[in-house]
Coordinates of C-alpha atoms in Angstrom, one line a residue:
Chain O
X67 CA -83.8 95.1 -7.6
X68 CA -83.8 92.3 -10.0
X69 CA -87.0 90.7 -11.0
X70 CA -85.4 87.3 -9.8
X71 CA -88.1 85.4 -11.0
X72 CA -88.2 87.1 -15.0
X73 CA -87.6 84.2 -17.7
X74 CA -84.0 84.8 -19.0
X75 CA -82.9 83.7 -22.6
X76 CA -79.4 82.1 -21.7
X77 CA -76.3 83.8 -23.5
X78 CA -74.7 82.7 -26.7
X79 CA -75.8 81.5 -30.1
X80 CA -79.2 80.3 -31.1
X81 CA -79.3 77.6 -33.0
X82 CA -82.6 76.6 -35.8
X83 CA -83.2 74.1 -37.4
X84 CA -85.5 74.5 -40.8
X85 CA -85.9 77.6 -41.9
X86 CA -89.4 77.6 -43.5
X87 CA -91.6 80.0 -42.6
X88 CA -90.8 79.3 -38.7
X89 CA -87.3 79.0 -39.0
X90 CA -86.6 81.6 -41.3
X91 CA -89.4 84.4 -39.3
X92 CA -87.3 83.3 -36.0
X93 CA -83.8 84.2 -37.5
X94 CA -84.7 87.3 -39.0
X95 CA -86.2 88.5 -35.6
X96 CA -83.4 86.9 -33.3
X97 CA -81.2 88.8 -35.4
X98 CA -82.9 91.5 -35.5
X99 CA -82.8 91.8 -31.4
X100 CA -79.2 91.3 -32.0
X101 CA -78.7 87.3 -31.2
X102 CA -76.1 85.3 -33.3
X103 CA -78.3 82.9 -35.2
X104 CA -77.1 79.3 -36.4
X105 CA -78.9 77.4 -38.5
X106 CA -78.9 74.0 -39.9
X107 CA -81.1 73.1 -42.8
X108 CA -81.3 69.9 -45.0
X109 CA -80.3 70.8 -48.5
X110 CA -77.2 73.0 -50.0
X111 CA -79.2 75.0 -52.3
X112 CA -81.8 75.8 -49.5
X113 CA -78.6 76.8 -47.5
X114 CA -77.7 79.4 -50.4
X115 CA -81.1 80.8 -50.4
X116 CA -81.1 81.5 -46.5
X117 CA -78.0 83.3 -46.5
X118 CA -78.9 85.3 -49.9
X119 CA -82.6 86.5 -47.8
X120 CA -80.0 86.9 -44.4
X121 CA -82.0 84.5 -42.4
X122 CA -79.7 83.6 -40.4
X123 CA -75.8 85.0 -38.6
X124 CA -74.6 81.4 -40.3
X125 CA -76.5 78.7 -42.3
X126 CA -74.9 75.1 -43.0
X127 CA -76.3 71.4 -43.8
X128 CA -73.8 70.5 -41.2
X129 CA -74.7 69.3 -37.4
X130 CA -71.4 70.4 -36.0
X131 CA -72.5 74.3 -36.4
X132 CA -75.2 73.4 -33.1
X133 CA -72.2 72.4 -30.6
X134 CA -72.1 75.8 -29.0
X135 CA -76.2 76.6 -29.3
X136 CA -77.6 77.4 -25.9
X137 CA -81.2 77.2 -27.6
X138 CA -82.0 74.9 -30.1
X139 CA -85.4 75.5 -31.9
X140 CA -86.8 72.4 -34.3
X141 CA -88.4 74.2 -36.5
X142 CA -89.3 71.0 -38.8
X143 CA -92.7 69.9 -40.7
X144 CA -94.0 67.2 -38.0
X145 CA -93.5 64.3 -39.9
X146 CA -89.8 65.0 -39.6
X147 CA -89.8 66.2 -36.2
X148 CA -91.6 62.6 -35.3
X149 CA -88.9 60.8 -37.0
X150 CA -85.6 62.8 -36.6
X151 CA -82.5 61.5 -37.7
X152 CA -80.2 60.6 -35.8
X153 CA -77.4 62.4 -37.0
X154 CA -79.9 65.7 -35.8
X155 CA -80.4 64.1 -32.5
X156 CA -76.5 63.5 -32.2
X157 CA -75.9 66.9 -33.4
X158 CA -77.9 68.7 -30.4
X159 CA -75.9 69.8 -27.5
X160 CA -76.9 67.9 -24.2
X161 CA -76.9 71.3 -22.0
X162 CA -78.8 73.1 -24.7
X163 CA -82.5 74.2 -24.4
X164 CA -84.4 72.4 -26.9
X165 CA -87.8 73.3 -28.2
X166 CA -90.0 72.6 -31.4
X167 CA -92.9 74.3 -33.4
X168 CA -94.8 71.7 -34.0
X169 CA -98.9 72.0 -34.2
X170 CA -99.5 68.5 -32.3
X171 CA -97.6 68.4 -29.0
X172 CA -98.6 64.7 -27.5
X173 CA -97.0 62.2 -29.9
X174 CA -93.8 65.0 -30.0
X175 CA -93.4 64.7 -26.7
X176 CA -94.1 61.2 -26.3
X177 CA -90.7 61.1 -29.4
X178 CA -88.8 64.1 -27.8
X179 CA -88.8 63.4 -24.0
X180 CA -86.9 60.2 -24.5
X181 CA -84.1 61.8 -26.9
X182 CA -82.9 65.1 -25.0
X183 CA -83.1 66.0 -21.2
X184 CA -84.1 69.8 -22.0
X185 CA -86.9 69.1 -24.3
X186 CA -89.6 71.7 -24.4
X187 CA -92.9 71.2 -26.0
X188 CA -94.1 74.2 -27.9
X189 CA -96.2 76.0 -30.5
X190 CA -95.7 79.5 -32.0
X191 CA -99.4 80.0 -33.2
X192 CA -98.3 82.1 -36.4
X193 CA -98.8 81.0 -40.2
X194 CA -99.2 82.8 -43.4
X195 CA -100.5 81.0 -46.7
X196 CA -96.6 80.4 -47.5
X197 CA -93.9 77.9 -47.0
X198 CA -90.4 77.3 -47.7
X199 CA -87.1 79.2 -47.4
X200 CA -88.7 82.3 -48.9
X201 CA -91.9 82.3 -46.5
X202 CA -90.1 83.6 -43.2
X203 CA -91.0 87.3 -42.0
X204 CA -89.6 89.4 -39.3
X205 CA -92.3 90.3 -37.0
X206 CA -94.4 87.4 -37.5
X207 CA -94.6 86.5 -33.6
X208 CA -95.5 89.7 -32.1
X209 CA -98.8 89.5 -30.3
X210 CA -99.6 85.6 -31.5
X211 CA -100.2 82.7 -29.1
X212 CA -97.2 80.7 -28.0
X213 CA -97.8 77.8 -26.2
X214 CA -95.7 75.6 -24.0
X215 CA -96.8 72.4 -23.1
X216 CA -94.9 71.2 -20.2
X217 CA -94.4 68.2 -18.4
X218 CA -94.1 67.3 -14.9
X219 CA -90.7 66.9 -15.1
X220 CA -89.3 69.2 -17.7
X221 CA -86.3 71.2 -16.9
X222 CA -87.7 74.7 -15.4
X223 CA -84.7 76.5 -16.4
X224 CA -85.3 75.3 -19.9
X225 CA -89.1 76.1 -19.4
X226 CA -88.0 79.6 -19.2
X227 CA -86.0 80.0 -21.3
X228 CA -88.4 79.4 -24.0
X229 CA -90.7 81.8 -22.0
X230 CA -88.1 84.5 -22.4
X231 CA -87.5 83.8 -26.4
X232 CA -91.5 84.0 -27.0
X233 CA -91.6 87.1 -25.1
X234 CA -88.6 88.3 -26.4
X235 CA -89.9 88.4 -30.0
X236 CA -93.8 89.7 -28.6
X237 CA -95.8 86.7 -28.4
X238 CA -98.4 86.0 -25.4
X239 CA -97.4 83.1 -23.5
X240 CA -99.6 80.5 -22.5
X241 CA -99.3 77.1 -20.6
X242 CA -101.3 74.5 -20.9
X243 CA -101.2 70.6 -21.2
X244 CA -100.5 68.5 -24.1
X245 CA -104.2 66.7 -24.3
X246 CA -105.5 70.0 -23.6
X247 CA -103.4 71.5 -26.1
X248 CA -104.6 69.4 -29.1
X249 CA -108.0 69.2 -28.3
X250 CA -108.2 72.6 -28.8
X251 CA -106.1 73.7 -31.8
X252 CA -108.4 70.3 -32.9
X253 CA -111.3 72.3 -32.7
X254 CA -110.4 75.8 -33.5
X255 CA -107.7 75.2 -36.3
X256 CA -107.3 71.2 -37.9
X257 CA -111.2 71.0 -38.0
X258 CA -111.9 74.1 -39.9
X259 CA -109.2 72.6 -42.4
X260 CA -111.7 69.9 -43.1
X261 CA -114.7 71.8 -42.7
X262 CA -113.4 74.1 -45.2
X263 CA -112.1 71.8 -47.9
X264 CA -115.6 69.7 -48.1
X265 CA -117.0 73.6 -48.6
X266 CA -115.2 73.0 -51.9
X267 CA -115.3 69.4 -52.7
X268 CA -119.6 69.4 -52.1
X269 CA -119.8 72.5 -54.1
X270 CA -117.7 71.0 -57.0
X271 CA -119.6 67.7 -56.6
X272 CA -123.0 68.6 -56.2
X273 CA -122.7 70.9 -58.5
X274 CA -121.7 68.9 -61.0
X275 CA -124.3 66.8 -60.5
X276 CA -126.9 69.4 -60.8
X277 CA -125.7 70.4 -63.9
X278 CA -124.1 73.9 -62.4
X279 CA -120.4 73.5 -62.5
X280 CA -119.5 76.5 -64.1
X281 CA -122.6 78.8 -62.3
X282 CA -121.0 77.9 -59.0
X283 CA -117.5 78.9 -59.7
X284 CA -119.0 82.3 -61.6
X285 CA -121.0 83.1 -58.7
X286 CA -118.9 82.2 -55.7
X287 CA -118.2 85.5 -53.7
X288 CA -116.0 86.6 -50.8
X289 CA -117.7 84.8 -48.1
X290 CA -116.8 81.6 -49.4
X291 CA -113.4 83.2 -50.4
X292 CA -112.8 83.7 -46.7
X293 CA -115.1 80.8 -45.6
X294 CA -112.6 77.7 -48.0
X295 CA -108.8 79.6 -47.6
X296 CA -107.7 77.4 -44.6
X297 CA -109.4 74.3 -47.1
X298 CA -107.5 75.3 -49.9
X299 CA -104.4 75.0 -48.0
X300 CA -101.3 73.1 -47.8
X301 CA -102.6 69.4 -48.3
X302 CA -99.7 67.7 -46.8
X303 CA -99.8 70.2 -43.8
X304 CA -103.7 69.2 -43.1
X305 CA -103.1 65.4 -43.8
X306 CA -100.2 65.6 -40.9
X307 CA -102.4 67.3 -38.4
X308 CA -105.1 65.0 -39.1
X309 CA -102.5 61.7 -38.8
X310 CA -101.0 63.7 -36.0
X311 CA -103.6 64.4 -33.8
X312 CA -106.1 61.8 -35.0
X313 CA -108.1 61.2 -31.8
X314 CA -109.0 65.0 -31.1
X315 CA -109.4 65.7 -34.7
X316 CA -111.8 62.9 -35.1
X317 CA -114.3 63.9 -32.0
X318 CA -114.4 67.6 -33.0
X319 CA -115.0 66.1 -36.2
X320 CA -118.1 63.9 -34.5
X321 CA -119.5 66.7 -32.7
X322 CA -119.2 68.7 -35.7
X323 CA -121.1 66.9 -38.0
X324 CA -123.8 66.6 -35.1
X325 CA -124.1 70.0 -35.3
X326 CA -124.7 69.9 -39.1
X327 CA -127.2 67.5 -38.5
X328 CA -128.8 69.4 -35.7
X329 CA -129.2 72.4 -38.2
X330 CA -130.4 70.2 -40.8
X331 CA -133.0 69.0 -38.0
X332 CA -133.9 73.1 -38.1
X333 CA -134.9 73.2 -41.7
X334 CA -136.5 69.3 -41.6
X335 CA -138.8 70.7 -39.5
X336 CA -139.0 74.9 -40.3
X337 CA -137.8 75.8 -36.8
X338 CA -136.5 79.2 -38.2
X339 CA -137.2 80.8 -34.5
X340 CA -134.3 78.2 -33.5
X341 CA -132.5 78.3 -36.5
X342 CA -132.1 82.4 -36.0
X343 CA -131.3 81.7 -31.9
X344 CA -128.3 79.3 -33.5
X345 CA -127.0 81.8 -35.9
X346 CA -127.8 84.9 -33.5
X347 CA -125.3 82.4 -30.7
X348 CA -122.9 82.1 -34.0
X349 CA -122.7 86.1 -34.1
X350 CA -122.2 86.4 -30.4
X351 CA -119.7 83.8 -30.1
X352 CA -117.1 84.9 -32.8
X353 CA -115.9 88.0 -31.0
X354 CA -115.1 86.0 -28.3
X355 CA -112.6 84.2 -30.4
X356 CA -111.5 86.1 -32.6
X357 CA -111.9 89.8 -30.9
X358 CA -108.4 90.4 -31.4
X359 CA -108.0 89.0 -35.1
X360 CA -110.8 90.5 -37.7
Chain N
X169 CA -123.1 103.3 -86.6
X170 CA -124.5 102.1 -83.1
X171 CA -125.5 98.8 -81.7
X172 CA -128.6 98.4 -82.2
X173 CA -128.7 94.8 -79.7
X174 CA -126.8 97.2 -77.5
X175 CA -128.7 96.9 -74.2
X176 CA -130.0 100.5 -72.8
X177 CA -131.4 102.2 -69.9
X178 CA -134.2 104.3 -70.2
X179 CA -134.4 107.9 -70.0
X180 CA -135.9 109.6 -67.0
X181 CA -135.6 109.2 -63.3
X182 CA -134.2 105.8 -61.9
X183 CA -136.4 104.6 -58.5
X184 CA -135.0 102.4 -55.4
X185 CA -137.0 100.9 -52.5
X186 CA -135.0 100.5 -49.7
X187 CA -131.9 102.3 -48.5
X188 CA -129.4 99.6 -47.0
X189 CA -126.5 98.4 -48.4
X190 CA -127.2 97.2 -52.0
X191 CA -129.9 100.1 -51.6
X192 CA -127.7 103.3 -50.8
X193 CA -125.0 101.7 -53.2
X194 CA -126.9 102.1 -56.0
X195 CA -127.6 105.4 -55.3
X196 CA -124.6 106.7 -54.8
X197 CA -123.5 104.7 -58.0
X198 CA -126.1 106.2 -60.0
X199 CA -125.5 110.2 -59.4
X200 CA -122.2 109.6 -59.9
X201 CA -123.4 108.7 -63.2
X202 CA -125.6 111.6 -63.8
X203 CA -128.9 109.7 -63.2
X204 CA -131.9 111.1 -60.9
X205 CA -133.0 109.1 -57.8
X206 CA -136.1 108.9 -56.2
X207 CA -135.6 106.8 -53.3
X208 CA -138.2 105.5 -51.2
X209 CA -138.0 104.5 -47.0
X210 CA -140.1 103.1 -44.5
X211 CA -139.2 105.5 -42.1
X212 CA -138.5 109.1 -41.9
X213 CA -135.4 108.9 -39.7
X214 CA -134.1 107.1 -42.2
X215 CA -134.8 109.8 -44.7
X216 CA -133.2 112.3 -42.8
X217 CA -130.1 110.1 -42.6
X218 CA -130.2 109.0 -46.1
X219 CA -130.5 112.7 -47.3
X220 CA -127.8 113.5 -44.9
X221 CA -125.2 110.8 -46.9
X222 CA -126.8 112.0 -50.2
X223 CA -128.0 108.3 -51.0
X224 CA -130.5 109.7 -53.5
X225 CA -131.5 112.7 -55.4
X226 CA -134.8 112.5 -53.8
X227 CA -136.0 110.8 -50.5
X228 CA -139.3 110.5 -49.1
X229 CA -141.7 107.7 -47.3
X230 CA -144.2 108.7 -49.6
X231 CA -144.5 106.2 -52.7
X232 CA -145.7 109.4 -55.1
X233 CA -142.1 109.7 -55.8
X234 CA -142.0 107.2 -57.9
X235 CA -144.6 107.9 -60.2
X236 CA -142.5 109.2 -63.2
X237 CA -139.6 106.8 -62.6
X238 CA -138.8 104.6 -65.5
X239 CA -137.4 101.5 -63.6
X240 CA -137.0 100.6 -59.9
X241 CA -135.1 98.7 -58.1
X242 CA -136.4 96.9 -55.0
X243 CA -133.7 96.7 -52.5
X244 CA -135.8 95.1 -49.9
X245 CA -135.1 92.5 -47.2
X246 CA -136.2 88.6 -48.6
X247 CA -139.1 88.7 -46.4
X248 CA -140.6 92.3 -47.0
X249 CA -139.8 91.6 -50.6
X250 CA -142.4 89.0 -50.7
X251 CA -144.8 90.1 -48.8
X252 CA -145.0 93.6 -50.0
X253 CA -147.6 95.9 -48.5
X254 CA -150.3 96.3 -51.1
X255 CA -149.7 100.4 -51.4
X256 CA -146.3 99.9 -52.4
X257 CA -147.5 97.6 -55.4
X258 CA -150.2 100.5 -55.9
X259 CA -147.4 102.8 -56.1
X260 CA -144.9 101.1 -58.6
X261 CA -145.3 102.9 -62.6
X262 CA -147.4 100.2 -64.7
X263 CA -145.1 101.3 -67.5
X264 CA -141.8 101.5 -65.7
X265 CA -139.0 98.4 -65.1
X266 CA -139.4 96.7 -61.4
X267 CA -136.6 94.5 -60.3
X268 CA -134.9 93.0 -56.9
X269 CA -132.0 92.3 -55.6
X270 CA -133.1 89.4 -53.4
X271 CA -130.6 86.4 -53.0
X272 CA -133.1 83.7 -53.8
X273 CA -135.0 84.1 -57.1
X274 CA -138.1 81.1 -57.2
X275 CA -139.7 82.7 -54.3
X276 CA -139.5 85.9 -55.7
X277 CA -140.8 85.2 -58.8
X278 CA -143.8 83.1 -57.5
X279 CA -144.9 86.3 -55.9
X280 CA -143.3 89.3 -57.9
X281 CA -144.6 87.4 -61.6
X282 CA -148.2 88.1 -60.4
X283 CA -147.5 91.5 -59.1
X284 CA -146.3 93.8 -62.2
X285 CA -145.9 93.1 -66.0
X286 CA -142.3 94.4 -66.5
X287 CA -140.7 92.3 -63.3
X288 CA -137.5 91.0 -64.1
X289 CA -135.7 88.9 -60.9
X290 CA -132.2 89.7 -60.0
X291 CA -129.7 89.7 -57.4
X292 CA -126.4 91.7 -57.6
X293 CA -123.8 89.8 -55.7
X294 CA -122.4 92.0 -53.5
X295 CA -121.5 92.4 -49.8
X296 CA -120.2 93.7 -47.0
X297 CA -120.4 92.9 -43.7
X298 CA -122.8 96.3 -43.0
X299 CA -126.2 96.9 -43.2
X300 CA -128.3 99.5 -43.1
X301 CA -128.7 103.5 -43.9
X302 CA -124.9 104.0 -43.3
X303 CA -123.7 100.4 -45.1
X304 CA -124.4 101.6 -48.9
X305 CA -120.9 102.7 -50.5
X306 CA -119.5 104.1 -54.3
X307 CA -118.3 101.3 -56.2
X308 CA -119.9 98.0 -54.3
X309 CA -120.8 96.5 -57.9
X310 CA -117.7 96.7 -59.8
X311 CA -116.9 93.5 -61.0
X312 CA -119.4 91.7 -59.1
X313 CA -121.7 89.1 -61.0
X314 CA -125.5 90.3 -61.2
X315 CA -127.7 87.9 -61.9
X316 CA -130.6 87.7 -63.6
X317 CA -133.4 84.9 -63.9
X318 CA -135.7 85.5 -66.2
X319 CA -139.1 83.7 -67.5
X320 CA -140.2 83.0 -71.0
X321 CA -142.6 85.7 -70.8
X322 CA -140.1 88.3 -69.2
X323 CA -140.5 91.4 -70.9
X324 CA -137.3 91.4 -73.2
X325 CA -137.2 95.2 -72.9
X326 CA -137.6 95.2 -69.0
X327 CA -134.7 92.4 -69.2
X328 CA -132.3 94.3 -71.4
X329 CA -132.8 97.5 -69.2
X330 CA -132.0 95.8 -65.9
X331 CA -128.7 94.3 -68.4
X332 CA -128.5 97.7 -68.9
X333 CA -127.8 99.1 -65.1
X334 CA -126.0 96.5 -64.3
X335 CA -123.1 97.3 -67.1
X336 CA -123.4 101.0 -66.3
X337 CA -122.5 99.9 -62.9
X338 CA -119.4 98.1 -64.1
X339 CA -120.9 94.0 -62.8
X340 CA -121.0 91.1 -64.8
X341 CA -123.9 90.3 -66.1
X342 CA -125.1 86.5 -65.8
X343 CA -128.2 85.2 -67.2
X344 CA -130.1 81.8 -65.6
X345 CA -132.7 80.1 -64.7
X346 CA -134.0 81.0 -60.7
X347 CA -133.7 77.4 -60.0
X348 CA -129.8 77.0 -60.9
X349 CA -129.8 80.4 -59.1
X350 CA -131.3 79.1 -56.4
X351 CA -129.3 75.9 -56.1
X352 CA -125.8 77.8 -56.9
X353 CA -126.0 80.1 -54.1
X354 CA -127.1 77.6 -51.6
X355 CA -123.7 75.7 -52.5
X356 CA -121.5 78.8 -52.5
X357 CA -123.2 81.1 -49.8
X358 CA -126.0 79.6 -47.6
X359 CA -124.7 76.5 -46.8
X360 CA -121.2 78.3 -45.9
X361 CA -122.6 80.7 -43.5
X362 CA -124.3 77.6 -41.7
X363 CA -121.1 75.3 -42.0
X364 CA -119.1 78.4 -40.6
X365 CA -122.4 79.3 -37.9
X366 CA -121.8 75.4 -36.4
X367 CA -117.4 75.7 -36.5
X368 CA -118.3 78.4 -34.0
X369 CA -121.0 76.9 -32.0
X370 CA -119.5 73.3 -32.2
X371 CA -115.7 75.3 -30.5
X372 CA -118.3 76.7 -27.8
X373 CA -120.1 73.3 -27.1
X374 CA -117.0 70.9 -27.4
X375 CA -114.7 73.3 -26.0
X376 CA -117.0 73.3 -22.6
X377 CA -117.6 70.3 -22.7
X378 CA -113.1 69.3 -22.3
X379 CA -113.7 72.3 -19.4
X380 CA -111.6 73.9 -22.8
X381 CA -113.5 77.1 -23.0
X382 CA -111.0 79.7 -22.7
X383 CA -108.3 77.8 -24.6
X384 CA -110.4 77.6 -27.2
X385 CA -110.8 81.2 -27.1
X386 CA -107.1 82.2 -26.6
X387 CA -105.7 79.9 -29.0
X388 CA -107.6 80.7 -32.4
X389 CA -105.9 82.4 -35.1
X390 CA -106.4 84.1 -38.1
X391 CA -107.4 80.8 -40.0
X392 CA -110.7 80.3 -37.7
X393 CA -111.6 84.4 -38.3
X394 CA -111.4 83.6 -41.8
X395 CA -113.5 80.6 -41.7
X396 CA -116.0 81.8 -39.2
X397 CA -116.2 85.4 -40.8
X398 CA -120.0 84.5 -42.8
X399 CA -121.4 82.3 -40.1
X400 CA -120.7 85.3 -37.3
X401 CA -122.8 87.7 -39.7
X402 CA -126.3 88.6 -39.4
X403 CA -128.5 86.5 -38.0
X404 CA -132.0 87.6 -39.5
X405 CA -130.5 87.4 -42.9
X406 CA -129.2 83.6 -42.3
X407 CA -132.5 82.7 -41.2
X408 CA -134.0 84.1 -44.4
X409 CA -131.9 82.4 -46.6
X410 CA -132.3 79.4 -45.2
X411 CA -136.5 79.5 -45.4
X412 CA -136.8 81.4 -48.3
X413 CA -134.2 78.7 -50.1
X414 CA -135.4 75.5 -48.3
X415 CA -135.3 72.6 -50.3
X416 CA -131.7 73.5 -51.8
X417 CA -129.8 74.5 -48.6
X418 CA -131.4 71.0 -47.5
X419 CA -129.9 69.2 -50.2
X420 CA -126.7 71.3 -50.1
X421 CA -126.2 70.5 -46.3
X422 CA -127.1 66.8 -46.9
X423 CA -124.0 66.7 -49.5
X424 CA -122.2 67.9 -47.4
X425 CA -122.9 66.1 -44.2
X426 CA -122.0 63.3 -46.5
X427 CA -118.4 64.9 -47.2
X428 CA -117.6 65.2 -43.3
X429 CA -118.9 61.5 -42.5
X430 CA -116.6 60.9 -45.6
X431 CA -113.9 62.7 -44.0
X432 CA -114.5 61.1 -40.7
X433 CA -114.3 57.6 -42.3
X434 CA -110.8 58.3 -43.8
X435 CA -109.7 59.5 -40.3
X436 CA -111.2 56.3 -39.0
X437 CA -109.6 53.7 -41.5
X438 CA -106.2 55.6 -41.0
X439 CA -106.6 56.2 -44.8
X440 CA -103.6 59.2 -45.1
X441 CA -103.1 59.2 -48.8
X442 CA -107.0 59.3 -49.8
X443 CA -107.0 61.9 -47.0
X444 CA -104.2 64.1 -48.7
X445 CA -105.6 63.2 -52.4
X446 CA -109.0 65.4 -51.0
X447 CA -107.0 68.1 -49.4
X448 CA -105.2 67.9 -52.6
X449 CA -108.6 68.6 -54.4
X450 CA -109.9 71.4 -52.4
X451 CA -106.4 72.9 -52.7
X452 CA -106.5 72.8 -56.7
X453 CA -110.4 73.6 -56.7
X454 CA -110.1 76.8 -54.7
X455 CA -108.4 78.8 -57.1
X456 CA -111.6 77.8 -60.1
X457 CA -113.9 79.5 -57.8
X458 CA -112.0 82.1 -56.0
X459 CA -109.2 83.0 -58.4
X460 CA -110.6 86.8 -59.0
X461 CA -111.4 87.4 -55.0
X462 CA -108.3 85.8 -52.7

């Protein structure tokens, strides 16, 4: 029998629109799993580009190639996606699924949920270091996070449907809600952003001002290779999730720097018994989050 | 004709204290290079092992070995290093080359100045995430800085020997004073392992405290294993660091306290484009000290 109750991905073309390294990963795996891809991107010469890599079945600046999508996925930079067109909007088919990519899901839902009945907040949890129409990679899904943030009255067919196109390409499903949603990528992903890139604005500044500008760039290693890559990122991607997701990203950024403080407490006042319990809870901890990853 | 200012290694067997990572590299570094090894452990369990993974021409817990031995090369822990039990002073050459590999220098020489005529202080900057009898592995210096701090009265001869290993070992040799060593390295490498120890304990505290815990834990990605990487390391050595390197990893975490209450003012005034103008910083910074290593 049937699992009746298996998320199904509905028949027909998919449609995408953006094909950075989102857009362009999901057409080369959709096709890959033998779906017609369609999708619509901004500029001509971007359009060129897509087809010369394959990215997608068909690639046009033109709305019109969505009207037969079953599955629409916006797979735009956040700014956009918070202030879409309206010749997009228009251009997405009422009975279509449509879901987005984007890394702060409360203020797109609070833009999306008014603009298309089968909205569906979500977030593949994949990056690389690259961007742009030559960024996208098949495989890039499998065994990632994707998260769907539903509301209570989003369309449960559509719901599954995005279900079915996570699994479909290998990622591990999860549902949460929005507030919960951002809180935590606030702590484990657009803090670490900031964390990271004072790492290398205090080095460069203090040590400038004792005298050791060039000693610190000779002697920096691979721990604070590893420890500033998310800081050293794209700037106009961290400045979004900041603006995006303000109110999370400033209370992990509180609690943060109360830690700091607490450790600078340790060292005030020699506590290295304490100071080795915090870093011995560090060591223990990491696993926990990152088991799967390192 | 030769190079007379060319720096040299003496003739005659080549000493090391300590078999853990920096320890049993430089062992393995050296035979491969034709050089006897007289390597001397705390324990004899350790000797077995170490004679088992050929760490050394020679191994023994007795510190007779190194009485012909024409430098040595302390590859102790900060702590043992300075407080060194008196028969291993007693058993160090008067005429041979002594040097460390500690990562903070004033300490060292406070203690190490006193202890032998021909002490030079220096710290190869290499790691792994290993330690101990199995960590040491061919090749760990190769293009790594080693520092040395010497004194006015540093023996230039005992200096231009350490110079010496170093090069045969293929590192890049850097020359400065133990306070801009000291400083340096607090920016680069102790302060990072405690900015990356409180991302993880700050995701475990503030993460309980939204009843987020095992969001927190499913959700991060590769970014927050890159970040967290030093501050999930070893505990004991953290802790060392920080007391053996007080007053600069003070300063260093007070700068940077500064830079996230800096951070959380822009989030506060809304300020997007100051915002993006640091993120653009850190993003054109990260390449002056990381270019060689990411």
């Amino acid at each position: 029998m049937a699992d009746l109750a298996a998320p199904s991905l509905p028949v027909g073309p998919i449609g995408i629109v953006g094909l950075g390294l989102i857009g362009g990963s999901l057409g080369l795996d959709l096709q890959a799993r033998g779906r017609v891809v369609r999708a619509l991107v901004h500029r001509e010469a971007t359009a060129e580009r897509a087809r010369a890599r394959g990215l997608a079945t068909v690639v046009s600046t033109d709305g019109a190639l969505l009207a037969d999508c079953v599955l629409v996925v916006l797979a735009l930079p956040l700014d956009r996606l918070l202030e879409p067109p309206p010749d997009l909007v228009a251009a997405l088919p009422q009975r279509a699924v449509i879901t987005d990519v984007g890394s702060v899901k409360q203020p797109v839902l609070a833009c999306w949920r008014e603009l298309h009945p089968r909205f569906v907040a979500s977030h593949p949890m994949a990056g690389t270091a690259l961007a742009g129409v030559e960024a996208g990679l098949a495989g890039l899904f499998a065994g990632r996070p994707w998260v769907a943030t539903p509301e209570a009255d989003t369309d449960p067919a559509a719901l599954a449907a995005v279900q079915a196109l996570a699994e479909l390409l290998g990622a591990k499903w999860i549902r949460c809600g929005a507030i919960e949603h951002d809180r935590s990528v606030a702590l484990i992903s657009h803090l670490p952003v900031l964390a990271s890139a004072a790492l290398l604005t205090n080095a460069d500044r203090a040590g400038a001002a004792s005298g050791l500008s060039l000693l610190v760039r000779t002697l920096a290693s691979s721990g604070f290779a590893d420890t500033t890559r998310v800081g050293g990122g794209n700037p106009q991607l961290g400045t979004l999730m900041a603006r995006c997701n303000r109110e999370a990203v400033q209370a992990a950024l509180g609690s943060y720097r109360q830690q700091i403080e607490h450790i600078e407490q340790l060292l005030q006042q020699g506590d290295w018994p304490a100071l080795q319990q915090l870093l011995e809870q560090a060591s223990a901890l990491r696993p926990e989050f990152v088991a799967s990853l390192s």
